[in-house]
Tab-separated table of C-alpha atoms in Angstrom:
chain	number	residue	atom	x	y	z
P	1	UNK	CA	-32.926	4.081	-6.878
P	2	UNK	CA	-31.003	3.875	-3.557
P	3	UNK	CA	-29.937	6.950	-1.777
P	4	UNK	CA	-25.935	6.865	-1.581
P	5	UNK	CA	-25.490	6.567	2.433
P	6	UNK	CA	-22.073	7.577	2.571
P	7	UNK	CA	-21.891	11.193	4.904
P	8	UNK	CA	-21.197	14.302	2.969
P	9	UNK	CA	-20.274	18.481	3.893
P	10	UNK	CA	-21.876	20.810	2.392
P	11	UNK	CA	-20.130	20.721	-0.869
P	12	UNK	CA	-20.983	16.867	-1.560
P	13	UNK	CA	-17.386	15.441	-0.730
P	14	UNK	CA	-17.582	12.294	1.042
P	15	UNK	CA	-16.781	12.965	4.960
P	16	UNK	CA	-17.148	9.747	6.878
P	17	UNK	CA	-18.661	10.783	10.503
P	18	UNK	CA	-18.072	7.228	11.572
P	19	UNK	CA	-15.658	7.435	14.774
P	20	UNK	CA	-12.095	6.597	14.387
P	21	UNK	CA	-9.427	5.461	15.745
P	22	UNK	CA	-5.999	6.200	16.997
P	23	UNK	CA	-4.647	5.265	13.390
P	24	UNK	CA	-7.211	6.495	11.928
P	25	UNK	CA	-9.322	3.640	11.262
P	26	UNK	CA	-13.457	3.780	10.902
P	27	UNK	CA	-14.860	2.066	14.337
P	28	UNK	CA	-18.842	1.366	13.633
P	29	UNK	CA	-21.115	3.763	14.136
P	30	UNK	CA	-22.006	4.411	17.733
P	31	UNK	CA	-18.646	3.155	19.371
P	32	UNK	CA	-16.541	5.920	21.343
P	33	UNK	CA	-13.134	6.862	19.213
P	34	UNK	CA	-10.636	9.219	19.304
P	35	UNK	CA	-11.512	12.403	18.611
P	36	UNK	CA	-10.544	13.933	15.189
P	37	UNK	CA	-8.421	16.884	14.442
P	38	UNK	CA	-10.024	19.774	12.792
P	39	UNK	CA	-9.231	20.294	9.607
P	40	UNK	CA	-8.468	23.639	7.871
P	41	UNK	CA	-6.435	25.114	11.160
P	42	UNK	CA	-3.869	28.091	10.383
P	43	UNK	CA	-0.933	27.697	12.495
P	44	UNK	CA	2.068	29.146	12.934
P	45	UNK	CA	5.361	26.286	12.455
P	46	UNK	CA	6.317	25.901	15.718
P	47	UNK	CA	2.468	25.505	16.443
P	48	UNK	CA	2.245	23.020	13.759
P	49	UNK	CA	5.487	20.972	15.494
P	50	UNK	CA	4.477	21.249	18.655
P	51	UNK	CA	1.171	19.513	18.200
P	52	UNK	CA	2.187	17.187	15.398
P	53	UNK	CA	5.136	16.085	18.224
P	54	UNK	CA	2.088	15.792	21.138
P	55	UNK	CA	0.147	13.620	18.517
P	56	UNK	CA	3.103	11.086	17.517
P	57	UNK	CA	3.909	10.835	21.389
P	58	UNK	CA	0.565	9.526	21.937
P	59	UNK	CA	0.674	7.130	18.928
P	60	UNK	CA	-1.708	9.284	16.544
P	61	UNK	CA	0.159	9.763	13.733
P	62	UNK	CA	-2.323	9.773	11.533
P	63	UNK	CA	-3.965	12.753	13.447
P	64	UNK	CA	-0.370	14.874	13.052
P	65	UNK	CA	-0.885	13.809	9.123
P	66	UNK	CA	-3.853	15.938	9.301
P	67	UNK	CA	-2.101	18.880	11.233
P	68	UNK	CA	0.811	19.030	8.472
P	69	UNK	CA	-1.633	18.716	5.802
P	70	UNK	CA	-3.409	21.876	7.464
P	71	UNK	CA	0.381	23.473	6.993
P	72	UNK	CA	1.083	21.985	3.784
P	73	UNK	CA	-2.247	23.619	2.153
P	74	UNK	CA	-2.046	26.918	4.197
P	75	UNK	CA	2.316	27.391	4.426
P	76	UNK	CA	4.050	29.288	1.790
P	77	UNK	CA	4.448	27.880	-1.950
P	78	UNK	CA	8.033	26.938	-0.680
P	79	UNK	CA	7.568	25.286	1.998
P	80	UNK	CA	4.670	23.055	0.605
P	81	UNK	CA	7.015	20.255	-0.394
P	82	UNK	CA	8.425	20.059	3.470
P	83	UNK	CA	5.101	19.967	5.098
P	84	UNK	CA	3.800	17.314	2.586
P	85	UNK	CA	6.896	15.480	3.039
P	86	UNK	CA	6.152	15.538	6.900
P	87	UNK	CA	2.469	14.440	6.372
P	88	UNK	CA	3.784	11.651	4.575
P	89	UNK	CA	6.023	10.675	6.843
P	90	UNK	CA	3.023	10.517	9.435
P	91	UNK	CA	1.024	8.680	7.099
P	92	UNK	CA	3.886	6.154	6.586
P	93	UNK	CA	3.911	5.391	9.857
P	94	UNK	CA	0.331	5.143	9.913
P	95	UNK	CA	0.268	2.515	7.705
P	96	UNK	CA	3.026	0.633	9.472
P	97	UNK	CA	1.308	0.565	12.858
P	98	UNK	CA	-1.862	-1.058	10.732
P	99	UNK	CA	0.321	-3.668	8.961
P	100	UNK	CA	0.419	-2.190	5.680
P	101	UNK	CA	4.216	-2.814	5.099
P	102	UNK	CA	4.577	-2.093	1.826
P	103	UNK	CA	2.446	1.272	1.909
P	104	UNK	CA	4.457	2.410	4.627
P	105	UNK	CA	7.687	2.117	3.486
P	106	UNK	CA	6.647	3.450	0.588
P	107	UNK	CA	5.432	6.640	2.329
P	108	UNK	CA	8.364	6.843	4.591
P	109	UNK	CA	10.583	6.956	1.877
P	110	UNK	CA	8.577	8.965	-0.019
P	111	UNK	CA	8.407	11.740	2.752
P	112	UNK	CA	12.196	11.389	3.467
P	113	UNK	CA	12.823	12.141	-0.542
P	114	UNK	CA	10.843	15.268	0.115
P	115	UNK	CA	12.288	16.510	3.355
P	116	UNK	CA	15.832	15.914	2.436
P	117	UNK	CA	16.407	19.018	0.324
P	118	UNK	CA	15.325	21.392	3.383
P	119	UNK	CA	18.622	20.358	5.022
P	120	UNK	CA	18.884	23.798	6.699
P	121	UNK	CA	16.454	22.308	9.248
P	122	UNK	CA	13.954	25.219	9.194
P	123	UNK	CA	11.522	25.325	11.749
P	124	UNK	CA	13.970	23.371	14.120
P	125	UNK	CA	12.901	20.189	12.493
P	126	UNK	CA	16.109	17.691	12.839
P	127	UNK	CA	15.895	16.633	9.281
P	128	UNK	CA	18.802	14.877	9.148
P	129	UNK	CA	17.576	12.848	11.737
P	130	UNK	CA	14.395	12.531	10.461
P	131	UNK	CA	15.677	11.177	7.425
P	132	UNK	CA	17.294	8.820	8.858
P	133	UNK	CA	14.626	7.462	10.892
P	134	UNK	CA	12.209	7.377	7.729
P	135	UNK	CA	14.968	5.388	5.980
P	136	UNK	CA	15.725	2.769	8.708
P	137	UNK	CA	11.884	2.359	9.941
P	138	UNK	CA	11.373	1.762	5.824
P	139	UNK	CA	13.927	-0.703	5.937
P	140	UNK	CA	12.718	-2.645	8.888
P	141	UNK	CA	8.958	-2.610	8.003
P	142	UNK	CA	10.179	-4.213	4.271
P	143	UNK	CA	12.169	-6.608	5.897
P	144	UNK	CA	9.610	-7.891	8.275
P	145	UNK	CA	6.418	-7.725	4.953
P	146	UNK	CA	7.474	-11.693	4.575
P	147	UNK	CA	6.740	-11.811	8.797
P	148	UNK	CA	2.637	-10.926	7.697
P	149	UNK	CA	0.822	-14.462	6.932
P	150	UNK	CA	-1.818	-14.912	4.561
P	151	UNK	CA	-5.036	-13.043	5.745
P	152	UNK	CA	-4.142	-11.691	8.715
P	153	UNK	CA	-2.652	-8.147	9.977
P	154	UNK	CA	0.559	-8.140	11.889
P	155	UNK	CA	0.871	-5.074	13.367
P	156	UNK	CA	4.748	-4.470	12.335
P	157	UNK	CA	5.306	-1.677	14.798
P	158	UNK	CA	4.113	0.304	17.829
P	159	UNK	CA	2.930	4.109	16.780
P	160	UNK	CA	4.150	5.782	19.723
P	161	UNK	CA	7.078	4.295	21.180
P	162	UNK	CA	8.279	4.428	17.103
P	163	UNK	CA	7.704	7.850	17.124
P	164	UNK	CA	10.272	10.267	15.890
P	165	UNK	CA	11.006	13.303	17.659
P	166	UNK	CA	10.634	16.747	15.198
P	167	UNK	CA	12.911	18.584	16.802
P	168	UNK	CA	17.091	18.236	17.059
């Protein structure tokens, strides 16, 4: 029987130590990537904004997925929806900026539907704006799926100058 060579923590879940990178993707073993975020951080909102924003400026925004997944599973119960709504919105773009069209709109739209309801802006996210950019980014990424030819990635947009900024 062969041994399973995918890397695993301590607690057997599968936790790839292959290098990444900027979107998040595996790079072979050995090459230089970008570094990851840590997972599991505690920090405060504006924390969480600030470094999320940092992270989308320099076209990561799959590493600000991970920093609002850190708030999502550490926030308050009522604020879980918001920061998984803002992960998702990270991870649309994600998949965007890798050619995935029709995962990315997906996810955009999917995080805009969960942001909308926290209209009060708390944390002095803009989420009208943000909701708007989710929606018309969506909208552009499914109009351009028929652009992506048989077998081979487009990239449909640019992570960091499509970037949305957090704050009004």
């Amino acid at each position: 029987m062969t041994e399973n060579p995918r890397d695993r923590d301590g607690e057997g879940r599968a936790r790839s130590a292959r290098p990444r990178d900027g979107l998040g993707r595996p790079l072979p073993y050995g090459a230089v990537g970008v570094e990851r975020q840590p997972e599991g951080v505690v920090r405060s909102p504006a924390e969480t904004v600030r470094e999320a924003q940092l992270l989308l400026d320099a076209g990561k925004p799959f590493h600000a997925h991970e920093v609002f997944e850190d708030a999502w599973k550490s926030g308050p119960e009522e604020e879980r929806a918001l920061w998984r709504g803002m992960a998702q919105l990270a991870v649309g773009l994600t998949h965007a900026a890798r050619g995935n069209t029709a995962g990315g709109a997906r996810l955009l739209l999917r995080g805009a539907g969960g942001i909308a309801p926290y209209r009060d802006g708390p944390h002095g996210l803009d989420i009208g704006g943000l909701v708007g950019w989710a929606r018309e980014l969506a909208a552009r990424v499914e109009a351009s799926e028929g652009a992506v030819g048989a077998g081979r990635t487009v990239r449909v947009v640019d992570a960091a100058r499509e970037a949305p900024r957090l704050s009004g």
